[in-house]
Coordinates of C-alpha atoms in Angstrom, one line a residue:
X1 CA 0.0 0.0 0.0
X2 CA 1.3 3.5 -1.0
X3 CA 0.7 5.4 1.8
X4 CA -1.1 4.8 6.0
X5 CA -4.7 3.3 4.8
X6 CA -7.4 5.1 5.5
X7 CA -10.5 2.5 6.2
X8 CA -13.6 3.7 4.9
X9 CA -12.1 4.7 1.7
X10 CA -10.4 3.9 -1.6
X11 CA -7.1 3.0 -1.3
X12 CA -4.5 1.9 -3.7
X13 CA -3.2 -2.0 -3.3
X14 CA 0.4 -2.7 -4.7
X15 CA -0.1 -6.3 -5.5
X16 CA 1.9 -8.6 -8.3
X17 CA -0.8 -7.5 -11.1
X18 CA -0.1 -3.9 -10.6
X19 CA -1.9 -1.3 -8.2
X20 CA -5.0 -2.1 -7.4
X21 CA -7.3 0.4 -6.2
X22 CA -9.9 -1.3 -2.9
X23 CA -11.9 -0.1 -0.4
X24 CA -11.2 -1.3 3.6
X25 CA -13.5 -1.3 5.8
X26 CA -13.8 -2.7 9.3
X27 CA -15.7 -5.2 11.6
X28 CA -16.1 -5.6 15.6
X29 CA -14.9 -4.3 18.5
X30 CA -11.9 -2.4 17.8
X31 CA -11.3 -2.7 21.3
X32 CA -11.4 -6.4 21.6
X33 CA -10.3 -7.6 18.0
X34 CA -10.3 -5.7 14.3
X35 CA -11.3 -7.7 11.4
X36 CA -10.6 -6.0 7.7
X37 CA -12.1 -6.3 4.5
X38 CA -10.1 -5.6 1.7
X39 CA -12.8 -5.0 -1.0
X40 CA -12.2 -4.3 -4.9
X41 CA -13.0 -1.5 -6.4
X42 CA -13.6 -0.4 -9.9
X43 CA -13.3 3.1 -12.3
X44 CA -16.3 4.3 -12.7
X45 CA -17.6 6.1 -15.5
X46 CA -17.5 9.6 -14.5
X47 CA -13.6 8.9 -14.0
X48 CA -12.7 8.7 -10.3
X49 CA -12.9 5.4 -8.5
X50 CA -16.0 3.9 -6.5
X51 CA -16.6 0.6 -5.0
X52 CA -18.7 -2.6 -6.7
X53 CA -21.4 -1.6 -3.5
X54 CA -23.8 -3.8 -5.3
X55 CA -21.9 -6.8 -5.2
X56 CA -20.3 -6.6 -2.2
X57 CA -20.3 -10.2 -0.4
X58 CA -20.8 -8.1 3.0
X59 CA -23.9 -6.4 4.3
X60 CA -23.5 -2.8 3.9
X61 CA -25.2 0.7 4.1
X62 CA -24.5 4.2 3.0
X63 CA -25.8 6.5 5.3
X64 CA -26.2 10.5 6.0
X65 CA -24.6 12.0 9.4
X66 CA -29.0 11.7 10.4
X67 CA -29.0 7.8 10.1
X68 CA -31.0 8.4 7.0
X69 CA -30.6 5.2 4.6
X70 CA -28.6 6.7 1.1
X71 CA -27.9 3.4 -0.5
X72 CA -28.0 -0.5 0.7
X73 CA -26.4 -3.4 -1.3
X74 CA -27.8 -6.8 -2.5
X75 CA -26.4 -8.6 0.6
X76 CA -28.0 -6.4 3.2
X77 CA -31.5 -6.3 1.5
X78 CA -31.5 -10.2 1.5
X79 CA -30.0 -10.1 5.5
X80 CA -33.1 -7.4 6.2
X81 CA -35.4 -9.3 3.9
X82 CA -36.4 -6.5 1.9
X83 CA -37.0 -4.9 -1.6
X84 CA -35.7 -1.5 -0.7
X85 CA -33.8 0.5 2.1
X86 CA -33.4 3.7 0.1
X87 CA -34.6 6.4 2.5
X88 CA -35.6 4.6 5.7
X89 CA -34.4 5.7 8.5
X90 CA -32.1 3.2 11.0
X91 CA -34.5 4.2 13.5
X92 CA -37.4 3.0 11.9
X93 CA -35.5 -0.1 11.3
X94 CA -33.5 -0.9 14.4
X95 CA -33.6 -0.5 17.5
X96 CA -30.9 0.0 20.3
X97 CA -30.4 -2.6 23.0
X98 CA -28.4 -0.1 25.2
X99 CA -27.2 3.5 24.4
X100 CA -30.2 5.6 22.1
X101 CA -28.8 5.1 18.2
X102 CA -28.5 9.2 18.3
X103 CA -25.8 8.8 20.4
X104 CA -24.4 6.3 18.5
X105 CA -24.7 8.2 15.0
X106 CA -22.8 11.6 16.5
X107 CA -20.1 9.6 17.8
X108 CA -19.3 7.8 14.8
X109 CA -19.7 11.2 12.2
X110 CA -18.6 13.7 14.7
X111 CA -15.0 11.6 14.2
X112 CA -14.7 11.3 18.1
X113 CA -14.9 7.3 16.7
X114 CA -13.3 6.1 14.1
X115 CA -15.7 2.6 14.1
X116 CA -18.4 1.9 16.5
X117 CA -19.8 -1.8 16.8
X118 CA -23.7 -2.2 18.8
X119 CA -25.9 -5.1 18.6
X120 CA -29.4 -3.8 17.5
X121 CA -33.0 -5.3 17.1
X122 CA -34.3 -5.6 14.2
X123 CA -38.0 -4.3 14.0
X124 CA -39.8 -6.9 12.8
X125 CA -43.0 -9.2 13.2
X126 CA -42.4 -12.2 11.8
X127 CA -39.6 -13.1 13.8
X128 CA -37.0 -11.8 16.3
X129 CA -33.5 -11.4 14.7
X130 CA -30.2 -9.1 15.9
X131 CA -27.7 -7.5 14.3
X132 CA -24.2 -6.7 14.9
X133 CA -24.0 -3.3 13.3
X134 CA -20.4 -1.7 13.1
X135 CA -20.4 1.9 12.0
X136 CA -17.7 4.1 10.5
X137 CA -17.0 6.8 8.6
X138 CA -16.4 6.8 4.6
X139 CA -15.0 9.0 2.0
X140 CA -16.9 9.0 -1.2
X141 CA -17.6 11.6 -4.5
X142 CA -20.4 13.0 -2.7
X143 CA -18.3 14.1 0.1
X144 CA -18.4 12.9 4.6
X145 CA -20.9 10.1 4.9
X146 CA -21.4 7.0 7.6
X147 CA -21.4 3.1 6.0
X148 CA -23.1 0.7 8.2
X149 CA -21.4 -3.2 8.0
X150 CA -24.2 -5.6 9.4
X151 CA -23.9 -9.3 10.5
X152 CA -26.1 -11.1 11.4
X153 CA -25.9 -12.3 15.5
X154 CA -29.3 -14.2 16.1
X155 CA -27.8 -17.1 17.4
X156 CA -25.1 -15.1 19.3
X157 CA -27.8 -13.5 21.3
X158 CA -29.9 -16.9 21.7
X159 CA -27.2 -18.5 22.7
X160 CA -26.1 -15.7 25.2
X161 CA -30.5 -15.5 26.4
X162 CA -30.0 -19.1 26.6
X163 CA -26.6 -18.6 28.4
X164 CA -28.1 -16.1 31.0
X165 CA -31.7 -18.2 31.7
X166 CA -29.5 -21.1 32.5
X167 CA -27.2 -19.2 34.7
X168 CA -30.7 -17.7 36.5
X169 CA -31.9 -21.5 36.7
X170 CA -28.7 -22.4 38.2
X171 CA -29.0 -19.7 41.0
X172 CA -32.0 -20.2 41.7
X173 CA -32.0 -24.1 42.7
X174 CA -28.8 -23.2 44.4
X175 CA -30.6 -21.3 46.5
X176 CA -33.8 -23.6 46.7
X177 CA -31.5 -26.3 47.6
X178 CA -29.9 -24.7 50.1
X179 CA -33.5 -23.8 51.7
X180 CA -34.6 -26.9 51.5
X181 CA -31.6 -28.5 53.4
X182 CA -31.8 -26.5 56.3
X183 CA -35.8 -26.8 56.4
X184 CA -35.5 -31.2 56.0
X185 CA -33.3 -30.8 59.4
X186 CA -35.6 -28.7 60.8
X187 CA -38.6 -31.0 60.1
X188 CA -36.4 -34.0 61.1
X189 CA -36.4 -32.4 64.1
X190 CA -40.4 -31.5 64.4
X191 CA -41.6 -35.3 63.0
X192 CA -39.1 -36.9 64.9
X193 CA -39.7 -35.2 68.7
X194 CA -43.9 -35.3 67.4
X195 CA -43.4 -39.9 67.0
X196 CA -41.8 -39.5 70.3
X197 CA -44.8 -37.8 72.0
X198 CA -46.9 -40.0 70.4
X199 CA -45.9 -43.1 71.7
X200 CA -46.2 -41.1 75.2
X201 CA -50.1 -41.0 74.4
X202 CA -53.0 -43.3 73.8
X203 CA -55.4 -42.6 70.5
X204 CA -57.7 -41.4 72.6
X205 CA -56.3 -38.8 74.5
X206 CA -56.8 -35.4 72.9
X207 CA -53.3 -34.4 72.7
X208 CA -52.5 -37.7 70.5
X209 CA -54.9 -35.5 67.7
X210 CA -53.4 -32.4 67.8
X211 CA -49.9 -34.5 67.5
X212 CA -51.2 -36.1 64.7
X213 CA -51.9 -32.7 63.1
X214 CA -48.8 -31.9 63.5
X215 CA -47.2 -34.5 62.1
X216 CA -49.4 -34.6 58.9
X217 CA -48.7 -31.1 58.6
X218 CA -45.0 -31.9 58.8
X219 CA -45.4 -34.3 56.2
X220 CA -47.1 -31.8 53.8
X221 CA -44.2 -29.3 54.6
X222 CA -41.9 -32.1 53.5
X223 CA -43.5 -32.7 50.2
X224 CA -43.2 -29.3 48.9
X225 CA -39.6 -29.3 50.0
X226 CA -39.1 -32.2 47.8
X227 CA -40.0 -30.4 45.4
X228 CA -37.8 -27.8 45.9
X229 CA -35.2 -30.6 45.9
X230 CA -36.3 -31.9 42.5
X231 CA -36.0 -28.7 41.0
X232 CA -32.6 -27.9 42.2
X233 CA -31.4 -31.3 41.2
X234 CA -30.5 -32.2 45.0
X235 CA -32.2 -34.9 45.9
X236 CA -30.8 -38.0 46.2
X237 CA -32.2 -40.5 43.5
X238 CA -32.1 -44.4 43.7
X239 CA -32.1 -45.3 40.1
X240 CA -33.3 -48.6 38.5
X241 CA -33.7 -50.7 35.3
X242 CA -37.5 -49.7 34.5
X243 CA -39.9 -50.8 31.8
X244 CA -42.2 -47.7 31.0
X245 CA -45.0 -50.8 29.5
X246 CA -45.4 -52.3 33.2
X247 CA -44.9 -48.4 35.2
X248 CA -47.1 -46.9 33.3
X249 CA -49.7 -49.6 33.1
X250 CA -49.5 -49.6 37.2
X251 CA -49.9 -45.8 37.4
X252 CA -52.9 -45.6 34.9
X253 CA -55.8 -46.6 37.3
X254 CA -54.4 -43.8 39.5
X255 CA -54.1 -41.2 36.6
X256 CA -57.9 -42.0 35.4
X257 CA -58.9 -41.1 39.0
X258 CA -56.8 -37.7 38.9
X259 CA -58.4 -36.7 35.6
X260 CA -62.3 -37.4 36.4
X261 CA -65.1 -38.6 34.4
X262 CA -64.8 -35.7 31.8
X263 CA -61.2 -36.5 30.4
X264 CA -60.1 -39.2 28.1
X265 CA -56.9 -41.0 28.9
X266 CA -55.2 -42.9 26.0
X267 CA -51.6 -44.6 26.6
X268 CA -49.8 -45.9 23.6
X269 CA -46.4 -47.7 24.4
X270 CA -44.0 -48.0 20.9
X271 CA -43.4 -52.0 20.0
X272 CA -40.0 -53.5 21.9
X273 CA -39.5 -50.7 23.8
X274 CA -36.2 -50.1 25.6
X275 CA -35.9 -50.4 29.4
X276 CA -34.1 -47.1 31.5
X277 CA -32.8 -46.0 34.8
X278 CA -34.8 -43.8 36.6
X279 CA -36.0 -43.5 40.1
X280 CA -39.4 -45.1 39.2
X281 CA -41.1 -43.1 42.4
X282 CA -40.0 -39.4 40.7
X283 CA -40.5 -41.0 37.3
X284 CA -44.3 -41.9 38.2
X285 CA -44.7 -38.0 39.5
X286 CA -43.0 -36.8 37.0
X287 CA -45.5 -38.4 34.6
X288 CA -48.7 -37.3 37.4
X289 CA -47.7 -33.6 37.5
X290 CA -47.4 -33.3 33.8
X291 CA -51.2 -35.4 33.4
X292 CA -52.4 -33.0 35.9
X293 CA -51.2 -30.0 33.9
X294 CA -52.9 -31.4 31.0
X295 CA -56.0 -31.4 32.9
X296 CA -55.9 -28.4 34.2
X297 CA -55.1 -26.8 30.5
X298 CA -59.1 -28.2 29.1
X299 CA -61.6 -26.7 31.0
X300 CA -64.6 -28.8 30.8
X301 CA -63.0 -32.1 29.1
X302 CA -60.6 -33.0 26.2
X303 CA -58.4 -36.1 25.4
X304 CA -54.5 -36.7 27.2
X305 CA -52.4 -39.2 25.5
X306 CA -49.0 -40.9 26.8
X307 CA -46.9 -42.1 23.8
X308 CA -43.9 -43.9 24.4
X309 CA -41.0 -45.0 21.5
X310 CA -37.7 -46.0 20.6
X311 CA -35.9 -43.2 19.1
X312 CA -32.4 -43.3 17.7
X313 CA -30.3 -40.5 17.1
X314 CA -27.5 -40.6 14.2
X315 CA -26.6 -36.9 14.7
X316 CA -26.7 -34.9 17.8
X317 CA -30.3 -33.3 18.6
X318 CA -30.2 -29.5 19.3
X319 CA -32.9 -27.2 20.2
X320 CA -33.8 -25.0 22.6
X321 CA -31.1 -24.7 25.9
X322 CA -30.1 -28.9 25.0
X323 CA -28.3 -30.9 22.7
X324 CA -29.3 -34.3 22.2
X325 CA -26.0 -36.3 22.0
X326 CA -26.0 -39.1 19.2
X327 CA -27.3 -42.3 20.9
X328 CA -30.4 -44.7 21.3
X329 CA -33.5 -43.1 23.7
X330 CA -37.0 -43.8 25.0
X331 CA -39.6 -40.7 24.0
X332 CA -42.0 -40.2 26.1
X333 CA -44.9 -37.6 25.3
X334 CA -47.8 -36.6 27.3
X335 CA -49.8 -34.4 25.5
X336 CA -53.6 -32.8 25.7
X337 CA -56.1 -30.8 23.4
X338 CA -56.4 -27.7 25.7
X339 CA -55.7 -24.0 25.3
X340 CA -52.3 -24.3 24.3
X341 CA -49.2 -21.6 25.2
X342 CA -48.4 -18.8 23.4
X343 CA -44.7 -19.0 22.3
X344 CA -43.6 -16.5 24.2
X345 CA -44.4 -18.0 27.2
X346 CA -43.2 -21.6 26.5
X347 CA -39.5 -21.3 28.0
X348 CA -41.4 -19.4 31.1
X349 CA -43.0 -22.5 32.0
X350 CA -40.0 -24.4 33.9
X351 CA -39.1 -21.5 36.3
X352 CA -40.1 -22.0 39.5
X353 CA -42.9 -20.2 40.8
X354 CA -44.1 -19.4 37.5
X355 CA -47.9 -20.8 36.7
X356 CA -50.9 -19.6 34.7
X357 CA -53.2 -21.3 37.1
X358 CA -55.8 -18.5 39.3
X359 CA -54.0 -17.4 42.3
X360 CA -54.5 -19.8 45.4
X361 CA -54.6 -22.6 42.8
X362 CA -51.0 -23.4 41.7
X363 CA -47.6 -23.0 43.6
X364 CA -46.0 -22.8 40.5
X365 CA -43.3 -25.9 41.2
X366 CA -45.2 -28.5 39.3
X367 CA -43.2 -28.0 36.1
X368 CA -40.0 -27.0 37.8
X369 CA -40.0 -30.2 39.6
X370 CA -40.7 -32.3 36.5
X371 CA -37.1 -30.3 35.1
X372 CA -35.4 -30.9 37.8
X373 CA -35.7 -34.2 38.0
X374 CA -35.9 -35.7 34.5
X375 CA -32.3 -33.2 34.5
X376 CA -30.9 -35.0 37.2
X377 CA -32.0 -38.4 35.7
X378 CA -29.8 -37.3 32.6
X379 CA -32.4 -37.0 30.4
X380 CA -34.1 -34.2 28.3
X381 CA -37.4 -32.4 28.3
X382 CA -39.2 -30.4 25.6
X383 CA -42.0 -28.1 24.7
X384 CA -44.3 -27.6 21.6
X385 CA -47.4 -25.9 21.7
X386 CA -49.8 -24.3 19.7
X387 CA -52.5 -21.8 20.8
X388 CA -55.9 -23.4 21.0
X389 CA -54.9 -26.7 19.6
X390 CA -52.6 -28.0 22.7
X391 CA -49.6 -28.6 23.9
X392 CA -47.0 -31.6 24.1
X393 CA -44.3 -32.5 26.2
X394 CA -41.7 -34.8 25.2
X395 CA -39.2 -36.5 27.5
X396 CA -36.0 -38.4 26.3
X397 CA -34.2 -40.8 28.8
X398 CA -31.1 -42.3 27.9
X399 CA -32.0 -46.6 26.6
X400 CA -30.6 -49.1 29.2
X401 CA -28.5 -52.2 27.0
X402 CA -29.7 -55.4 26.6
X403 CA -26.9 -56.5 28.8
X404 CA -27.6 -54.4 31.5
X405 CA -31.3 -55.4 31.5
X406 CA -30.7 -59.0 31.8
X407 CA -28.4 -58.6 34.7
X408 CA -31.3 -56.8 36.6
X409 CA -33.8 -59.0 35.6
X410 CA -31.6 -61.9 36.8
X411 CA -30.7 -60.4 39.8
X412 CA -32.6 -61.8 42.5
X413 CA -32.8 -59.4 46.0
X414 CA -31.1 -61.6 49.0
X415 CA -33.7 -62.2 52.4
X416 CA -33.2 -59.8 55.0
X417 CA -35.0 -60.9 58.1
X418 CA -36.6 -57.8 60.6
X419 CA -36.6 -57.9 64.0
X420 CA -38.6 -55.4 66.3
X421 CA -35.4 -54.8 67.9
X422 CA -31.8 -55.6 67.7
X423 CA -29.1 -55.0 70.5
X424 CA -25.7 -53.6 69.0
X425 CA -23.8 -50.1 69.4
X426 CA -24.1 -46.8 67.1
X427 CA -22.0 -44.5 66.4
X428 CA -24.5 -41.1 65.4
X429 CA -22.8 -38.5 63.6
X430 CA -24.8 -35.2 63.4
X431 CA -23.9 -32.0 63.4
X432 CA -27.6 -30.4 63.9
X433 CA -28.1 -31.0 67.4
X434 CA -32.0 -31.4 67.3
X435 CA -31.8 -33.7 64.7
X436 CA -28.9 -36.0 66.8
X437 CA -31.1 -35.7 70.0
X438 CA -34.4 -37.4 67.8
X439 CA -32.5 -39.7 66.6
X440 CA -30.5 -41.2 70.3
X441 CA -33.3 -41.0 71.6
X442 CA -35.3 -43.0 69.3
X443 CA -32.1 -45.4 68.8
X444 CA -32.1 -46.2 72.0
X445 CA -36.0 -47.0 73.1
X446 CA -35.3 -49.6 70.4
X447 CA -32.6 -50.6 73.2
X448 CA -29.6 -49.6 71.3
X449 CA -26.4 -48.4 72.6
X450 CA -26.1 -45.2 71.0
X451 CA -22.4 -42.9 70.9
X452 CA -23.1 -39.4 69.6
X453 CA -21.0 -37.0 68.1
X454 CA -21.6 -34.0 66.4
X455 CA -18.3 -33.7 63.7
X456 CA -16.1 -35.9 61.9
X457 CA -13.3 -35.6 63.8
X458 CA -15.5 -36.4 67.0
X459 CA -16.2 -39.6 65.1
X460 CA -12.8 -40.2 64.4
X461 CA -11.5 -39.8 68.0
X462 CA -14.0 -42.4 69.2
X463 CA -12.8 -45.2 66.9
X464 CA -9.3 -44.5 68.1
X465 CA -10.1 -47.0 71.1
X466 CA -9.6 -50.2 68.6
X467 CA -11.2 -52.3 71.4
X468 CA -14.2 -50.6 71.5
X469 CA -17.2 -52.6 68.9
X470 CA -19.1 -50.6 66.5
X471 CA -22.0 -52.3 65.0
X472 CA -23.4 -49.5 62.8
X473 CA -22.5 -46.2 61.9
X474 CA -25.1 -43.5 61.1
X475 CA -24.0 -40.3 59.7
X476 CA -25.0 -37.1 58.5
X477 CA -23.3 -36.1 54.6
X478 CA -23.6 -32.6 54.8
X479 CA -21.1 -31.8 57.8
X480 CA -18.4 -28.6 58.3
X481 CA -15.4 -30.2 57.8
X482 CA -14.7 -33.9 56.6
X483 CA -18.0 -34.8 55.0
X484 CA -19.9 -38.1 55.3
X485 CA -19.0 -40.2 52.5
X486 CA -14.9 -38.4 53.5
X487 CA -14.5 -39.6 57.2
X488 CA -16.4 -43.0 56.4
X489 CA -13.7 -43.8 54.1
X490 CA -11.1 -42.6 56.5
X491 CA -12.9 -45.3 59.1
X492 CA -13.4 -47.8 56.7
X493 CA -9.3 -48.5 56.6
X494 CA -9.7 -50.0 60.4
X495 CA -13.2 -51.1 60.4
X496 CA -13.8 -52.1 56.8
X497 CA -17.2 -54.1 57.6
X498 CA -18.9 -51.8 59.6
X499 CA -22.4 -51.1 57.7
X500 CA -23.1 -47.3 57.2
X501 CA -26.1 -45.2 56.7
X502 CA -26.1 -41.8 55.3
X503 CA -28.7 -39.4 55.8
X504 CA -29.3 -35.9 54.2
X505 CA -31.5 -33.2 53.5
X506 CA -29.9 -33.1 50.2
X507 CA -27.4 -34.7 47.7
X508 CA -25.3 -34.0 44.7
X509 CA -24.2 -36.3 42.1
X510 CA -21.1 -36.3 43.9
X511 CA -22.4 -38.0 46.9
X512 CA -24.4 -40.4 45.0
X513 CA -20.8 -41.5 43.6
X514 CA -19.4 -41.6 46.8
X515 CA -21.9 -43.7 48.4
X516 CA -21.6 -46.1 45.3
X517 CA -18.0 -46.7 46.1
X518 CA -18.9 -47.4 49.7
X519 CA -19.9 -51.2 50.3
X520 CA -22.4 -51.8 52.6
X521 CA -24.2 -48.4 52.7
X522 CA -27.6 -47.4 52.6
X523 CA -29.2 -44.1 52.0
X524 CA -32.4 -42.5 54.3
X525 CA -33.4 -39.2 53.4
X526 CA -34.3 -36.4 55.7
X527 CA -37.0 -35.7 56.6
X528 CA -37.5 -38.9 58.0
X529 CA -39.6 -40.3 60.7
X530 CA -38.8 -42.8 63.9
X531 CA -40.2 -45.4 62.2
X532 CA -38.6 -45.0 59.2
X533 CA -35.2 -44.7 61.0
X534 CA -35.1 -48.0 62.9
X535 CA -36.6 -49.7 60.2
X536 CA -33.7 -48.7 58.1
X537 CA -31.1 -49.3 62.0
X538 CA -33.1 -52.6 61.6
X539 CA -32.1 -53.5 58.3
X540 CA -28.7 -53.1 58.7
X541 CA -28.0 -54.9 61.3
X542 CA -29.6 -58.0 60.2
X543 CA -28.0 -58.2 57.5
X544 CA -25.1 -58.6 59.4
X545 CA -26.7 -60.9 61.7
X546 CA -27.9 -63.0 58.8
X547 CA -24.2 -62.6 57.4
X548 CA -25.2 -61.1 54.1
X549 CA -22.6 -58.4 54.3

């Protein structure tokens, strides 16, 4: 090049065919990166040079220092998906996402900027699309003028919505898993003290009533903090090999009672269907919450159906916030005649909280548990609807092998024989004191010997006496310092048969891994009552007692 280019105008190109006269321009963030277009230009007629503008291969506009439209190319009419730009104005055609475009527009031809780059909406109806418009000044016959380089950064900004609603989804079952952790130990600690009064009391004493009210109440409490759980993807899931035929077929008499007498309920399961691993429990509410939904969407009757098929995938599935990796799946669909949601709404409809329903008649976690869990089972949901014809929901689980199937199928679950009460010693580990006195207390009406300690290293100290017997341990996950599945490991290496239960308000996949790799262990969630405590203590211990361990 002859001289210092000047982008924006026609500059002369020493290249091995001679000069070459070519317009630069450039694109982005000059701050961040510069990308430059070296265009050709030609001698026009009149005798000075100007650029090919109609053929450029980029998007372009010529505009006055107003934002007035003076010329547009072939490439930016097809990007804008229109005849003619000639004399529209970029505010009638964009607008801003940030700064006002008048702003913009005197920065750029007051020369305080050489190039400016903003990401602008384009005013449309048909569809939502951005641009990345970079502005800059050019030199032309007619004198000072702005050109306009457009790309087009649709998916840029989907991906970056998608980026930000994931990051809000994210926060927001941190925090509701957080919540719900600290409320299971608090209604550990209200069930578990409530069973104890109880057995104090006869049924017919009045206080045994109001005890019971409290205890149902407690249970109610601990339903909607499962979901919470489900939608933060903490709860603790006990997987199995499932065949959707035989579930679904159990949970249909159940489902026809939850829809009434006005609502038609057709299941159709896809021939040879594959088995998966899900926790058939959160699979079946999964399945009622989305039926109930459907319901609740056709005022005054309609038809649901449940469809079930194989579906392989040659090429990765992408849509929406997912991508489908290549593999072989089980589709599930629920889907109902009703109102439908408009399309706006559609990606609404798995936050929590949110719900169309009246006020007083949805808490707005029926869909945001149904995420959360078919998430945390590794699988995929989807939504399609259409205003006024209905709306279908479509959930892919990863297919179980044939090999894999078998092996369950063949697996046959060893005896274990309860007793109303076995003697032994247990080591409690808990650091929520409420929660540790329920539990000793109900350990030992069972006539247990219980040693209680509310960290890991307490736990640890006590083992130090080798001499000392240990029949069970029961242990907390969630603990400041070493955490369950950590210090259980640690004991293991000096009391390697000692059986273990964990119990937690809530779990990540990391714990689930954990306890996996820890032989012997069992799982009891919080909230949990007496009698679901020493039924699990029971079943423990007689497994070791029936030396099945």
């Amino acid at each position: 090049m002859d001289d210092a280019p000047y982008f924006g105008s026609i500059n002369t190109l020493r290249t091995k065919s001679g000069l070459l006269p070519c317009f630069l321009q450039t694109i982005g963030d000059t701050r961040v990166r510069k990308e430059i277009c070296i265009l050709p230009a030609h001698e026009a007629a009149k005798g000075y040079i100007s650029l090919t503008f109609e053929d450029l291969p980029v998007a372009t506009l010529k505009l006055n220092c107003d934002g007035e439209i003076l010329q547009a190319n072939r490439a930016a009419r097809g990007l804008i998906n229109v005849d003619t730009l000639e004399g529209t104005g970029i505010r009638d055609l964009f607008e801003g996402l940030g700064r006002p475009l008048e702003d913009w527009l005197k920065e750029v031809s007051e020369g305080r900027s050489d190039t400016s780059t903003e990401f602008l909406r384009l005013k449309t109806e048909s569809l939502e699309a951005f641009l990345q418009v970079t502005l800059g000044q050019m030199t032309d016959s007619d004198g000072g003028a702005l050109y306009a380089v457009l790309n087009d950064a649709t998916e840029l900004k989907t991906l970056e919505a998608q980026f930000v609603q994931s990051q809000k989804m994210q926060a927001i079952g941190q925090l509701a898993g957080g919540v719900a952790h600290d409320f299971n130990n608090l209604l550990t600690a209200i069930t578990g003290h409530c069973d104890l009064l109880l057995l104090r009391h006869d049924k017919g004493d009045e206080a045994f009533a109001d005890l019971t009210q409290i205890s149902q109440n407690a249970n109610r409490a601990a339903s909607l903090v499962g979901q919470l759980l489900a939608f933060s993807r903490k709860q603790t899931l006990q997987p199995e090999v499932s065949h959707l035929e035989q579930t679904l077929a159990d949970l249909t008499h159940l489902l026809n009672r939850l829809v009434g007498d006005n609502y038609r309920l057709d299941v159709v399961n896809g021939d040879g269907l594959n088995a998966i691993r899900v926790d058939r429990q959160q699979f079946e509410q999964v399945i009622m919450n989305l039926v109930v939904n459907a319901r609740d969407a056709m005022e005054g009757g309609g038809v649901i159906t449940i469809e079930t098929e194989n579906l392989n995938l040659d090429s990765a599935l992408v849509r929406d916030r997912a991508t489908v990796p290549v593999g072989e799946y089980v589709s599930v669909e629920v889907r109902d005649t009703g109102v439908g949601i408009p399309e706006h709404k559609l990606q609404q409809v798995f936050e929590p909280f949110y719900t169309s329903k009246p006020v007083g008649e949805g808490t707005g976690l029926g869909l945001s548990t149904v995420y959360g869990i078919v998430k945390q089972s590794g699988g995929f949901i989807f939504v399609d609807s259409v205003v006024g014809e209905g709306t279908t929901f479509r959930l892919l689980f990863p297919a179980v092998s044939p090999e894999v199937q078998l092996t369950t199928e063949d697996a046959t679950e060893l005896p274990l024989a309860l007793s109303p009460a076995v003697a032994g010693t247990v080591l409690l580990v808990e650091d929520e004191a409420p929660v540790r006195a329920f539990a000793a207390r109900a350990l030992r009406i069972k006539g247990l010997t219980v040693l209680e300690a509310g960290a890991a290293t307490e736990a640890l100290k006590i083992l130090e006496d080798k001499e000392l017997r240990i029949d069970l341990i029961v242990t907390d996950v969630i603990m400041p310092g070493l955490d369950g599945p950590s210090w259980v490991k640690k004991a293991r290496a000096e009391r390697p048969d000692t059986p273990v239960i964990f119990v937690s308000g809530y779990a990540d996949g990391k714990f689930s891994e954990d306890r996996l790799s820890i032989e012997n262990s069992t799982f009891l969630p919080k909230p949990f009552s007496l009698a679901q405590l020493t039924a699990t203590v029971d079943k423990q211990l007689n497994r070791v007692v029936e030396g099945l361990v």
